[in-house]
PDB file of C-alpha atoms in Angstrom:
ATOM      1  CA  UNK C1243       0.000   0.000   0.000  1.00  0.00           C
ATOM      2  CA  UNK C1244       1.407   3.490  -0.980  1.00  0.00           C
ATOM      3  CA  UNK C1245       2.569   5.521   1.874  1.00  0.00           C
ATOM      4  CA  UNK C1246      -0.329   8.046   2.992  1.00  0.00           C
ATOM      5  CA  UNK C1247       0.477  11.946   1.223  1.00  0.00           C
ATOM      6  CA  UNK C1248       1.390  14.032   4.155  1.00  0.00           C
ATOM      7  CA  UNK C1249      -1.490  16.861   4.722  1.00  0.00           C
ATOM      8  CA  UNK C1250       0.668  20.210   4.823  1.00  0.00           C
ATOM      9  CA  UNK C1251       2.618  18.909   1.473  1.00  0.00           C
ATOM     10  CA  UNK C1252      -0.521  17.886  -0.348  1.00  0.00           C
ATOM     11  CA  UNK C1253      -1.975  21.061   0.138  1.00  0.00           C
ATOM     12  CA  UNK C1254       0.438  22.997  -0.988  1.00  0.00           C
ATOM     13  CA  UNK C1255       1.079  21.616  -3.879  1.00  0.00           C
ATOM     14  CA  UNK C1256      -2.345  20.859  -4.784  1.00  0.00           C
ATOM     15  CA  UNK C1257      -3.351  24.654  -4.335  1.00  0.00           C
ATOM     16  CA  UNK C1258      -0.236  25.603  -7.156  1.00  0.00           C
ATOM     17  CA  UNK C1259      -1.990  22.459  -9.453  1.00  0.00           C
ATOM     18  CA  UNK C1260      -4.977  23.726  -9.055  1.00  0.00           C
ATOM     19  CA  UNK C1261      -3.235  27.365 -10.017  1.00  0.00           C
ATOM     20  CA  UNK C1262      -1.994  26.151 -13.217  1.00  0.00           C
ATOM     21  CA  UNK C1263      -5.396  24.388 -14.083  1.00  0.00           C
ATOM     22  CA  UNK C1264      -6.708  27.901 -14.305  1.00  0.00           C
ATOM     23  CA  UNK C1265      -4.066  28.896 -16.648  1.00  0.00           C
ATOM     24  CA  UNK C1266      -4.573  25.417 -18.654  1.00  0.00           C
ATOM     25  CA  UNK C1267      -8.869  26.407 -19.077  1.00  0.00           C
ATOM     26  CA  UNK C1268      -7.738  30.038 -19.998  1.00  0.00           C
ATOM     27  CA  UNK C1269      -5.860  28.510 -22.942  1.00  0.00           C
ATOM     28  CA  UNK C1270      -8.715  26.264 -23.818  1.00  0.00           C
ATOM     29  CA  UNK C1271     -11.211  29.197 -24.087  1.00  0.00           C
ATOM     30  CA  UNK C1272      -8.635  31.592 -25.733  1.00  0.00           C
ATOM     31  CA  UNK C1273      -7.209  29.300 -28.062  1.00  0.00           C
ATOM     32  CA  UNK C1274     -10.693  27.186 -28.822  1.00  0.00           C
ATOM     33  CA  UNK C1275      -9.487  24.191 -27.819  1.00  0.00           C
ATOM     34  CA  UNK C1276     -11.498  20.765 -26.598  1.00  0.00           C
ATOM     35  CA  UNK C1277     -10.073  18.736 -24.237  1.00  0.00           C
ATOM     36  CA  UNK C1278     -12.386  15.133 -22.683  1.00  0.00           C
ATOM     37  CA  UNK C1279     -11.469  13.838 -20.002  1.00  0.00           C
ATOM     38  CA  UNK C1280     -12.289  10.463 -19.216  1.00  0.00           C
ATOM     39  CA  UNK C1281     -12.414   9.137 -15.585  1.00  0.00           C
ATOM     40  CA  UNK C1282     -13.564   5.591 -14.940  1.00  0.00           C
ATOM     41  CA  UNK C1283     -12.337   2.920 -12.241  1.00  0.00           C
ATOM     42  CA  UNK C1284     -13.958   0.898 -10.067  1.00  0.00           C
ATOM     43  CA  UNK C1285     -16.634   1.976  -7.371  1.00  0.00           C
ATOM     44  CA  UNK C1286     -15.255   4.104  -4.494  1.00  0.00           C
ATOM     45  CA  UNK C1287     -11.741   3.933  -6.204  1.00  0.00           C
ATOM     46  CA  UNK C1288     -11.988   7.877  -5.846  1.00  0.00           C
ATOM     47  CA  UNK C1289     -12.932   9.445  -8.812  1.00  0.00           C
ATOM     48  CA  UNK C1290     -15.523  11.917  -7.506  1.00  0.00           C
ATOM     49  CA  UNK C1291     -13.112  13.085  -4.508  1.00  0.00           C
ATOM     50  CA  UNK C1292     -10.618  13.766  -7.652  1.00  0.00           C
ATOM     51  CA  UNK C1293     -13.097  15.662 -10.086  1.00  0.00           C
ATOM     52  CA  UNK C1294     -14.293  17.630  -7.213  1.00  0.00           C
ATOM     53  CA  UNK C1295     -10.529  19.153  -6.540  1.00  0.00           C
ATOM     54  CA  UNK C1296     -10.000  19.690 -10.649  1.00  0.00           C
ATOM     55  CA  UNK C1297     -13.013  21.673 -10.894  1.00  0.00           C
ATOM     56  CA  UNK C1298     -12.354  23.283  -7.535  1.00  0.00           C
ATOM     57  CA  UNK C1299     -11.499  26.805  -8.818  1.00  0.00           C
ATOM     58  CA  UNK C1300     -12.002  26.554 -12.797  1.00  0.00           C
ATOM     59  CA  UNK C1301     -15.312  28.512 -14.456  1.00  0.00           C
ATOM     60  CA  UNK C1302     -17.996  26.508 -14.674  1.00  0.00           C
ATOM     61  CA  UNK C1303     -19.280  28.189 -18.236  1.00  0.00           C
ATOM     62  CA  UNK C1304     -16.413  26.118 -19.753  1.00  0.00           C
ATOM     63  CA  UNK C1305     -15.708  23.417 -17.670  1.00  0.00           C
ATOM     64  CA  UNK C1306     -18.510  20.949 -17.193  1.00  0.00           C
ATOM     65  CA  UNK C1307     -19.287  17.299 -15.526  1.00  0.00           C
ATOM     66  CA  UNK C1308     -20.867  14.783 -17.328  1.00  0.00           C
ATOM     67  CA  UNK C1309     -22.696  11.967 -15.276  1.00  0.00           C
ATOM     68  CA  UNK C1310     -25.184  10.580 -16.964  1.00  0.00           C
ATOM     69  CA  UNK C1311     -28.100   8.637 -15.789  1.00  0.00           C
ATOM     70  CA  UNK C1312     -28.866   4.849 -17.099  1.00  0.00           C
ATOM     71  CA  UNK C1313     -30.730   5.884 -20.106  1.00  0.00           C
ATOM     72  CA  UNK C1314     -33.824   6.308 -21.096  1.00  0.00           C
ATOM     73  CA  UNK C1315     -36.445   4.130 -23.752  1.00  0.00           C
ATOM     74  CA  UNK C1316     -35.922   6.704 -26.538  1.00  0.00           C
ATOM     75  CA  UNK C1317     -31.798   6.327 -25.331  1.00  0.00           C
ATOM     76  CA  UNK C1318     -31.801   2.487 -25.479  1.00  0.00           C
ATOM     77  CA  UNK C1319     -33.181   2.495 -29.112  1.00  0.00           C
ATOM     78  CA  UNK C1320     -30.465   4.683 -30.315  1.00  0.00           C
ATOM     79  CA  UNK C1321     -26.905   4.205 -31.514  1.00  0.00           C
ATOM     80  CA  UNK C1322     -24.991   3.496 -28.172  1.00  0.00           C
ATOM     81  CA  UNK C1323     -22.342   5.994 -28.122  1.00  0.00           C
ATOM     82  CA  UNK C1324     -25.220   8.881 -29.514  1.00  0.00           C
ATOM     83  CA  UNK C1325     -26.070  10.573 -26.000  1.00  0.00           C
ATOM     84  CA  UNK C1326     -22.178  11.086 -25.382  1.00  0.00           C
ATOM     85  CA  UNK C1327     -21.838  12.030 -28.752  1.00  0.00           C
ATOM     86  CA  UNK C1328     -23.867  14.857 -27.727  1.00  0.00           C
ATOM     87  CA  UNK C1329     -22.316  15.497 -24.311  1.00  0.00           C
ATOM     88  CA  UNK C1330     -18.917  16.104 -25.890  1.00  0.00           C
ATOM     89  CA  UNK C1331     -17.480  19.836 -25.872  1.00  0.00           C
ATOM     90  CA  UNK C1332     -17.740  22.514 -28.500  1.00  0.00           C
ATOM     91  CA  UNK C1333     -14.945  25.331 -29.145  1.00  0.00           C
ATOM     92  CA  UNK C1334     -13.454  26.078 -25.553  1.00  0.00           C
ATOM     93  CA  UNK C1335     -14.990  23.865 -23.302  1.00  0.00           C
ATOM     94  CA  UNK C1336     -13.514  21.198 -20.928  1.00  0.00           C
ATOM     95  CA  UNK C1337     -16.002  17.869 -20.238  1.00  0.00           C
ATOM     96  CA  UNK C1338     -14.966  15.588 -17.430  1.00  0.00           C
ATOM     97  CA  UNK C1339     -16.901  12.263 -18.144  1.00  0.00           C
ATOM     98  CA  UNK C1340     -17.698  10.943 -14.575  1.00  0.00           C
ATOM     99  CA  UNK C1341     -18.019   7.697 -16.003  1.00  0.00           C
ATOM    100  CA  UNK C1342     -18.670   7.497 -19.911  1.00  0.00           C
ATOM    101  CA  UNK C1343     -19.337   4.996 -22.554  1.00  0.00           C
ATOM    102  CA  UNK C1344     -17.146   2.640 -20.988  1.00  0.00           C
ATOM    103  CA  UNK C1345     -19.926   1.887 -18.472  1.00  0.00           C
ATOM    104  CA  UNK C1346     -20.536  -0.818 -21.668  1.00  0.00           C
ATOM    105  CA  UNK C1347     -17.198  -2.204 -20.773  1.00  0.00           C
ATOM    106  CA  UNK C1348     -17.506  -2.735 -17.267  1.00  0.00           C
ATOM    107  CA  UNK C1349     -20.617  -2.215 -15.061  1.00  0.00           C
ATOM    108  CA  UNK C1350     -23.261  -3.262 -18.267  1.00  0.00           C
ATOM    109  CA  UNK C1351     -20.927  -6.127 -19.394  1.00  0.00           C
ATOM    110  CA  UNK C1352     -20.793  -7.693 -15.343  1.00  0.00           C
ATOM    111  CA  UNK C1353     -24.086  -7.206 -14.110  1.00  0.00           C
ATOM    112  CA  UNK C1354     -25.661  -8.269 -17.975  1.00  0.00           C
ATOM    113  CA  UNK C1355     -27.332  -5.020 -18.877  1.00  0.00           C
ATOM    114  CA  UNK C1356     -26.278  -5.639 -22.394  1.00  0.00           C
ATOM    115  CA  UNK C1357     -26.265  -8.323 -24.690  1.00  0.00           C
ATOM    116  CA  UNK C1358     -23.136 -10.471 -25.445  1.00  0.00           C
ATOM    117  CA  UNK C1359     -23.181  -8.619 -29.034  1.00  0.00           C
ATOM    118  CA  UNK C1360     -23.531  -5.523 -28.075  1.00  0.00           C
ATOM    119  CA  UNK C1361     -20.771  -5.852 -25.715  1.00  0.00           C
ATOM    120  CA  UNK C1362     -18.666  -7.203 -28.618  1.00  0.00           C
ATOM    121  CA  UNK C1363     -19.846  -3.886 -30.978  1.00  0.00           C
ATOM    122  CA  UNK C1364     -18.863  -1.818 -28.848  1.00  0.00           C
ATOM    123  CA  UNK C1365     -14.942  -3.041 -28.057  1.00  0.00           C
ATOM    124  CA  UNK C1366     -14.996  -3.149 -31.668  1.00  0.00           C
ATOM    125  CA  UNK C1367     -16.600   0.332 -32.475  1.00  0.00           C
ATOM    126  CA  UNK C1368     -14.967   2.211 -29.233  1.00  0.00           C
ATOM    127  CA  UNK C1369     -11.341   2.470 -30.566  1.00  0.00           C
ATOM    128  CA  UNK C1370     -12.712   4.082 -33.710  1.00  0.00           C
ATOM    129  CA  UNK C1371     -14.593   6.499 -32.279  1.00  0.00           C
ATOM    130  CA  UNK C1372     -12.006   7.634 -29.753  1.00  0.00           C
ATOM    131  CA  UNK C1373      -9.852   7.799 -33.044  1.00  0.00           C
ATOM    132  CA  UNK C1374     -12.176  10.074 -34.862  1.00  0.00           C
ATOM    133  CA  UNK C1375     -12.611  12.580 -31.664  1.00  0.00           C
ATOM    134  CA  UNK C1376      -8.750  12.701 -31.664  1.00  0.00           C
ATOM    135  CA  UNK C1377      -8.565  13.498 -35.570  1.00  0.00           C
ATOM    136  CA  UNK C1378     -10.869  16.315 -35.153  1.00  0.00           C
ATOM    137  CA  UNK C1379      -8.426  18.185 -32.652  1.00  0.00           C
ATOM    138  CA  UNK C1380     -10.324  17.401 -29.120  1.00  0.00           C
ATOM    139  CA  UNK C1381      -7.561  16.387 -26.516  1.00  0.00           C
ATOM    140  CA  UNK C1382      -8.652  12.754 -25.042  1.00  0.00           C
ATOM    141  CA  UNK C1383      -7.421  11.817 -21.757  1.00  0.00           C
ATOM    142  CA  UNK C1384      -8.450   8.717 -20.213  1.00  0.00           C
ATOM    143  CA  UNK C1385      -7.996   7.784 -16.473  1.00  0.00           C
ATOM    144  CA  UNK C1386      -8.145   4.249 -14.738  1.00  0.00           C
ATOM    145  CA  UNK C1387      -8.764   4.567 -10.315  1.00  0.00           C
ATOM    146  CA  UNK C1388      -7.302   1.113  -9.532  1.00  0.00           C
ATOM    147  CA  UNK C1389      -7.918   0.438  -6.200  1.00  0.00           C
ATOM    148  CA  UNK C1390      -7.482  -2.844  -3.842  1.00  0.00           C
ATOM    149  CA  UNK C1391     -10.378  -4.807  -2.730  1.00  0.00           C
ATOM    150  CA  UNK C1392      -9.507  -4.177   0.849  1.00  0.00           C
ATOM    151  CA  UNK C1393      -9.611  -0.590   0.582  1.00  0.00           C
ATOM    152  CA  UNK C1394     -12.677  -0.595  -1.479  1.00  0.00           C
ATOM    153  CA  UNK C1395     -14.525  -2.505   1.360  1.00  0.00           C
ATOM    154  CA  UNK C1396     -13.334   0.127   3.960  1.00  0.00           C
ATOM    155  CA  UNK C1397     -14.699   3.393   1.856  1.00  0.00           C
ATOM    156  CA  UNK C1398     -17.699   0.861   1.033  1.00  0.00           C
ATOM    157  CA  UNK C1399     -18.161   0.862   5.224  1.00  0.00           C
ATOM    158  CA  UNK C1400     -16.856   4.516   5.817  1.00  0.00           C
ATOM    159  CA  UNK C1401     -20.278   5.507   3.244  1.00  0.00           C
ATOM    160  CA  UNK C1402     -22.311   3.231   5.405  1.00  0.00           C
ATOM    161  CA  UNK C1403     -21.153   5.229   8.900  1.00  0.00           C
ATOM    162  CA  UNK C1404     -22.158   8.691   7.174  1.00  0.00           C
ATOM    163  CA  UNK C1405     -24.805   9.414   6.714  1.00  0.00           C
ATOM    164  CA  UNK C1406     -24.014  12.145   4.209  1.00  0.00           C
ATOM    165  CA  UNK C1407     -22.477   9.772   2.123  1.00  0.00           C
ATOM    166  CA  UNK C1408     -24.800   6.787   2.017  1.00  0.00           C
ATOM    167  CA  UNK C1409     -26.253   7.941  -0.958  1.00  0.00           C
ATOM    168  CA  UNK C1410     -23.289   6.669  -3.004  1.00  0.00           C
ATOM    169  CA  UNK C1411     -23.718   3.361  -2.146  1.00  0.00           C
ATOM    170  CA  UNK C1412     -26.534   1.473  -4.733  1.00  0.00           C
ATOM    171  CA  UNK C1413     -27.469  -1.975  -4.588  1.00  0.00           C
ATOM    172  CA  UNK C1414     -24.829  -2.440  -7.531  1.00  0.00           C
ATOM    173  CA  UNK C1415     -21.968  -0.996  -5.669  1.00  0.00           C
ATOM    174  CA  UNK C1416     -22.728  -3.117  -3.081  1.00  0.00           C
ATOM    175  CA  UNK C1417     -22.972  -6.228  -5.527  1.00  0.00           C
ATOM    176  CA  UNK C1418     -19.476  -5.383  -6.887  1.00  0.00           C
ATOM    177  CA  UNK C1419     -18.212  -6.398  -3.575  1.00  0.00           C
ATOM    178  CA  UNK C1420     -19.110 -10.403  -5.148  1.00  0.00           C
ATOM    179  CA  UNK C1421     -17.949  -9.669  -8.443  1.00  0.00           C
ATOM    180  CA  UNK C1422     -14.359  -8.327  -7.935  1.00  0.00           C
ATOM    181  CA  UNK C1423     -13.063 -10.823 -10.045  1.00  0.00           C
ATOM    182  CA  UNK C1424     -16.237 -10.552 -12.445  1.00  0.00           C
ATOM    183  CA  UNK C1425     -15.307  -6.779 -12.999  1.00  0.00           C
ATOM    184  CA  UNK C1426     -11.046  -7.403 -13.288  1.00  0.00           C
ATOM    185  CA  UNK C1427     -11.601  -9.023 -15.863  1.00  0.00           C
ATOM    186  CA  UNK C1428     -13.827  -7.254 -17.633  1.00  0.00           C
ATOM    187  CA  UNK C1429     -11.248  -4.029 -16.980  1.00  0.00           C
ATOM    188  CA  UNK C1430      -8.898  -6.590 -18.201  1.00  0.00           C
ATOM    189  CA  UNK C1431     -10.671  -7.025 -21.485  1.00  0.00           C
ATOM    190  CA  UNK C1432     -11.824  -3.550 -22.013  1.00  0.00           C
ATOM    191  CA  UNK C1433      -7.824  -2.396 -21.774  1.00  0.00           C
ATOM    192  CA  UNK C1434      -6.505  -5.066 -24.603  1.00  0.00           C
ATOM    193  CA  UNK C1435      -9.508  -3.311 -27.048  1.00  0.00           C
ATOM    194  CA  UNK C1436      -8.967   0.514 -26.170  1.00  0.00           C
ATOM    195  CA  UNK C1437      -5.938   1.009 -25.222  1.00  0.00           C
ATOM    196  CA  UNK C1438      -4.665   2.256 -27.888  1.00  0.00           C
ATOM    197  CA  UNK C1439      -1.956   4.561 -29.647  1.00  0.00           C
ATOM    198  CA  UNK C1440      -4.270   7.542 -30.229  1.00  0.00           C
ATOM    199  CA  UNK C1441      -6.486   7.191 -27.608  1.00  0.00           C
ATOM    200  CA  UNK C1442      -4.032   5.212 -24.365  1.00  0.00           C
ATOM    201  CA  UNK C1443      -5.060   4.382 -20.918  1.00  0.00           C
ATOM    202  CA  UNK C1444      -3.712   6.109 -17.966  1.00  0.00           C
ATOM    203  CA  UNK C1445      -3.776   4.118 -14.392  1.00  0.00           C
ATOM    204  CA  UNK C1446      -3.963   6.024 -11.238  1.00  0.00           C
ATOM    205  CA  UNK C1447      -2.999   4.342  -8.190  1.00  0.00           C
ATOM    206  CA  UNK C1448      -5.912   5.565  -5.669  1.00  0.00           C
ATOM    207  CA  UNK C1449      -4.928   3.335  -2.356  1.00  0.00           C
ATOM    208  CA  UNK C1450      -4.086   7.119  -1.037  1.00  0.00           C
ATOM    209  CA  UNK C1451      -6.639   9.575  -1.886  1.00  0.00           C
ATOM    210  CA  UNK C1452      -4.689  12.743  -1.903  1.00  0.00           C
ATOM    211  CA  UNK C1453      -1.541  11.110  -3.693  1.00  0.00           C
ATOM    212  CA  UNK C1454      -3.952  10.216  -6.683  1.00  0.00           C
ATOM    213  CA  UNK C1455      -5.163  13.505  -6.919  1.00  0.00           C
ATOM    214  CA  UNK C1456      -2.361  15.080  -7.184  1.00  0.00           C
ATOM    215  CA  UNK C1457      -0.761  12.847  -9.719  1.00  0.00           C
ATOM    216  CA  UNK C1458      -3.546  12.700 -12.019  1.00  0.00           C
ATOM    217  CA  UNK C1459      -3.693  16.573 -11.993  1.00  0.00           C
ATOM    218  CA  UNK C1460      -0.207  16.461 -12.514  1.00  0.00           C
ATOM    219  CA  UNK C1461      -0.987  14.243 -15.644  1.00  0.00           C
ATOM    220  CA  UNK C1462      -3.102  16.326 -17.108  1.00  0.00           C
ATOM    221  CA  UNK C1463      -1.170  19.571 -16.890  1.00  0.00           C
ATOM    222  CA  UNK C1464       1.843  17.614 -18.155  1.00  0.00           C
ATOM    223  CA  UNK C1465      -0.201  16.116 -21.295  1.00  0.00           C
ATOM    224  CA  UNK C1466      -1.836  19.079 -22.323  1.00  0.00           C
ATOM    225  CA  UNK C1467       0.180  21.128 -24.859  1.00  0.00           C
ATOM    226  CA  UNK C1468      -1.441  24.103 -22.855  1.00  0.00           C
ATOM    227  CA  UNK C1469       0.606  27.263 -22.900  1.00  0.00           C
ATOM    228  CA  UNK C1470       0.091  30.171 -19.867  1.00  0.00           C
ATOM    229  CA  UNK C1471      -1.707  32.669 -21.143  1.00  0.00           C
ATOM    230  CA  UNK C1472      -0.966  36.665 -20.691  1.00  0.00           C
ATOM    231  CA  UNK C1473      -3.568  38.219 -17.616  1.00  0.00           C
ATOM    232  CA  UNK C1474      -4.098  41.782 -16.821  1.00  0.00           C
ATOM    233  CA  UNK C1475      -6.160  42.123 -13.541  1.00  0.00           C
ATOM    234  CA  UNK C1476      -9.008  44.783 -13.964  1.00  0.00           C
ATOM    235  CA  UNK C1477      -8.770  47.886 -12.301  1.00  0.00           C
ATOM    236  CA  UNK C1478     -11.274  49.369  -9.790  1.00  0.00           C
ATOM    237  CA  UNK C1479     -12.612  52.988 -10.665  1.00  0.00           C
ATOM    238  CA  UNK C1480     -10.052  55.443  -8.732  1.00  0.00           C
ATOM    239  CA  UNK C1481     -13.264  57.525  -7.543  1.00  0.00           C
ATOM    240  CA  UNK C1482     -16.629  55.563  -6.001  1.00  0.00           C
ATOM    241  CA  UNK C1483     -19.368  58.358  -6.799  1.00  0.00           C
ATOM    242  CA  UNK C1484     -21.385  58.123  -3.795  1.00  0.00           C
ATOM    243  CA  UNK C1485     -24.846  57.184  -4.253  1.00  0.00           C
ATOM    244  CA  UNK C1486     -27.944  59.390  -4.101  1.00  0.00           C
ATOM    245  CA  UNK C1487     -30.757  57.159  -4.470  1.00  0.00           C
ATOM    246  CA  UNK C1488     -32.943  56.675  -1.866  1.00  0.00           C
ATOM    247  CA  UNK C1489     -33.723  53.287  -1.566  1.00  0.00           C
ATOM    248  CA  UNK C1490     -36.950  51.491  -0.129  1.00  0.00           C
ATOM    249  CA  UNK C1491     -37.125  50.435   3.913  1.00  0.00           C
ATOM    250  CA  UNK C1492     -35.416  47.289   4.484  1.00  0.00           C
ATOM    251  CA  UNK C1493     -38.963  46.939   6.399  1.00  0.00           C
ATOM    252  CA  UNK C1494     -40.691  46.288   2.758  1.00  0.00           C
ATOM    253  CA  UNK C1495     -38.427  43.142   2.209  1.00  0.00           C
ATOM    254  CA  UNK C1496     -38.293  39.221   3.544  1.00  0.00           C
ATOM    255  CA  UNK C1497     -35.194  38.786   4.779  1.00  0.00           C
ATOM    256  CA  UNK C1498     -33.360  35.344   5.890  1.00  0.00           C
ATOM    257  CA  UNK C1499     -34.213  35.135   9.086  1.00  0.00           C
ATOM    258  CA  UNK C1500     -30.200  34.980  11.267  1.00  0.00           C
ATOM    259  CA  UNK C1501     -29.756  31.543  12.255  1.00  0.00           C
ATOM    260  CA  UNK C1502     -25.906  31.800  12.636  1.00  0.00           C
ATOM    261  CA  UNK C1503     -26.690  34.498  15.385  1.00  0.00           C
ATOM    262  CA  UNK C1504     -28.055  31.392  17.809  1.00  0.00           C
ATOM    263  CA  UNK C1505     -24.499  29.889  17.292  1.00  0.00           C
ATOM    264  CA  UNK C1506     -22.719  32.633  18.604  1.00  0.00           C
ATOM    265  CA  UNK C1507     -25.627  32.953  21.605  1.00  0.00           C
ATOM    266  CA  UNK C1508     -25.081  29.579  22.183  1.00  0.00           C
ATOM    267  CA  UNK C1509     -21.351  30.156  22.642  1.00  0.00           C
ATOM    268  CA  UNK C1510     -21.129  32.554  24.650  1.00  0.00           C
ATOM    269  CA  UNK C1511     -23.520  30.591  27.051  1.00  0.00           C
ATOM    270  CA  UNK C1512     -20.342  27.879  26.978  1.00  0.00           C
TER     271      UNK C1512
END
């Protein structure tokens, strides 16, 4: 197991990564760039906790999460790869697939929400779409969580203790506990089909939380051609005119009543 990221040194450097990823999206809107970014693993191998700390501090107008629900009828009867298709970026924009397409590969393929053939279409088709994306200029990066078994099963029971984070535990993630071999080899499979030249698999080690994020941020910044972009900060007005409009009585409006006023009541009865 990899040693645990010390707290003070993870911080620090994850506050400069998270720095440059705001210079890497202000090339990406300047420049019109697309970049996908791919993050799949297993359940509770991290992937959220890592999104979450990419995102952090970038503009939301350009940067956006993709998680999509099991689809729909009208979804089922289409071409399989159409409602990503239409999830992927235009001119400018990052996408971070929280999960994507690959759910075929792993979670649909295990638990027999698709057929054997389309399982086998899409290993075949995958590669070539990934191949297209790349020909058209969008950057493709695709990230792999691996994670043991035994510290799976802890998260799986640290979710179960909090209760704001039960709600990331389905019946299915708790069924993968059965399957672990079920779903390495369908990983297994997946990785001899799409990893390829144009489109490669990346494998973050996520036994320690904080060292995966950091090194798949790292990644990124690293594989990006990105190139820091020229900033002038805006300047406030040297004079504030001071207002002469007479506004209505703070009586006429609802206000929120102050609940954080209790808190400080309530300490100084302590």
């Amino acid at each position: 197991m990899a040693k645990k990221l010390a707290k003070k040194a993870y911080e620090k450097e994850l506050k400069r990564l998270q720095s440059d990823l705001v210079d890497m999206q202000q090339w990406v809107v300047e420049t019109g760039q697309r970049l996908v970014i791919v993050m799949e693993g297993r359940d509770a191998a991290g992937k959220g906790s890592a999104i979450k700390r990419i995102t952090q501090y970038l503009n939301p107008r350009t940067c956006r999460i993709e998680a999509l629900p099991k689809p729909s009828d009208a979804e089922r009867g289409q071409w399989y790869f159409q409602r990503y298709i239409d999830k992927l970026p235009t001119r400018g924009e990052i996408v971070i697939f929280d999960r994507s397409w690959y759910n075929r590969g792993g979670v649909e393929r295990v638990m027999g929400y698709c057929t054997t053939q389309e399982y086998r279409r899409f290993l075949s088709q995958a590669p070539t779409v990934e191949r297209l994306l790349v020909e058209d200029g969008i950057h493709l990066r695709k990230y792999w969580f691996s994670v043991s078994q035994e510290e799976q099963l802890r998260r799986f029971h640290d979710r179960i203790e909090d209760p704001l984070r039960r709600w990331k535990l389905s019946p299915v993630d708790l069924e993968s506990i059965t399957r672990w071999d079920d779903y390495s080899r369908a990983k297994d499979e997946m990785f001899i089909h799409t990893d390829t030249a144009s489109a490669p698999w990346h494998i973050v080690e996520s036994e320690d939380k904080k060292r995966s994020r950091i090194n798949v941020i790292s990644h990124i910044l690293e594989s990006v051609p990105y190139e820091v972009r020229g900033y002038e900060a805006p300047k406030l007005p040297k004079k504030i005119v001071e207002s002469t409009y007479d506004r209505p009585s703070r009586g006429e409006f609802r206000y929120v009543p102050d609940y954080a006023k209790k808190l400080e009541q309530q300490k100084k009865k302590k």
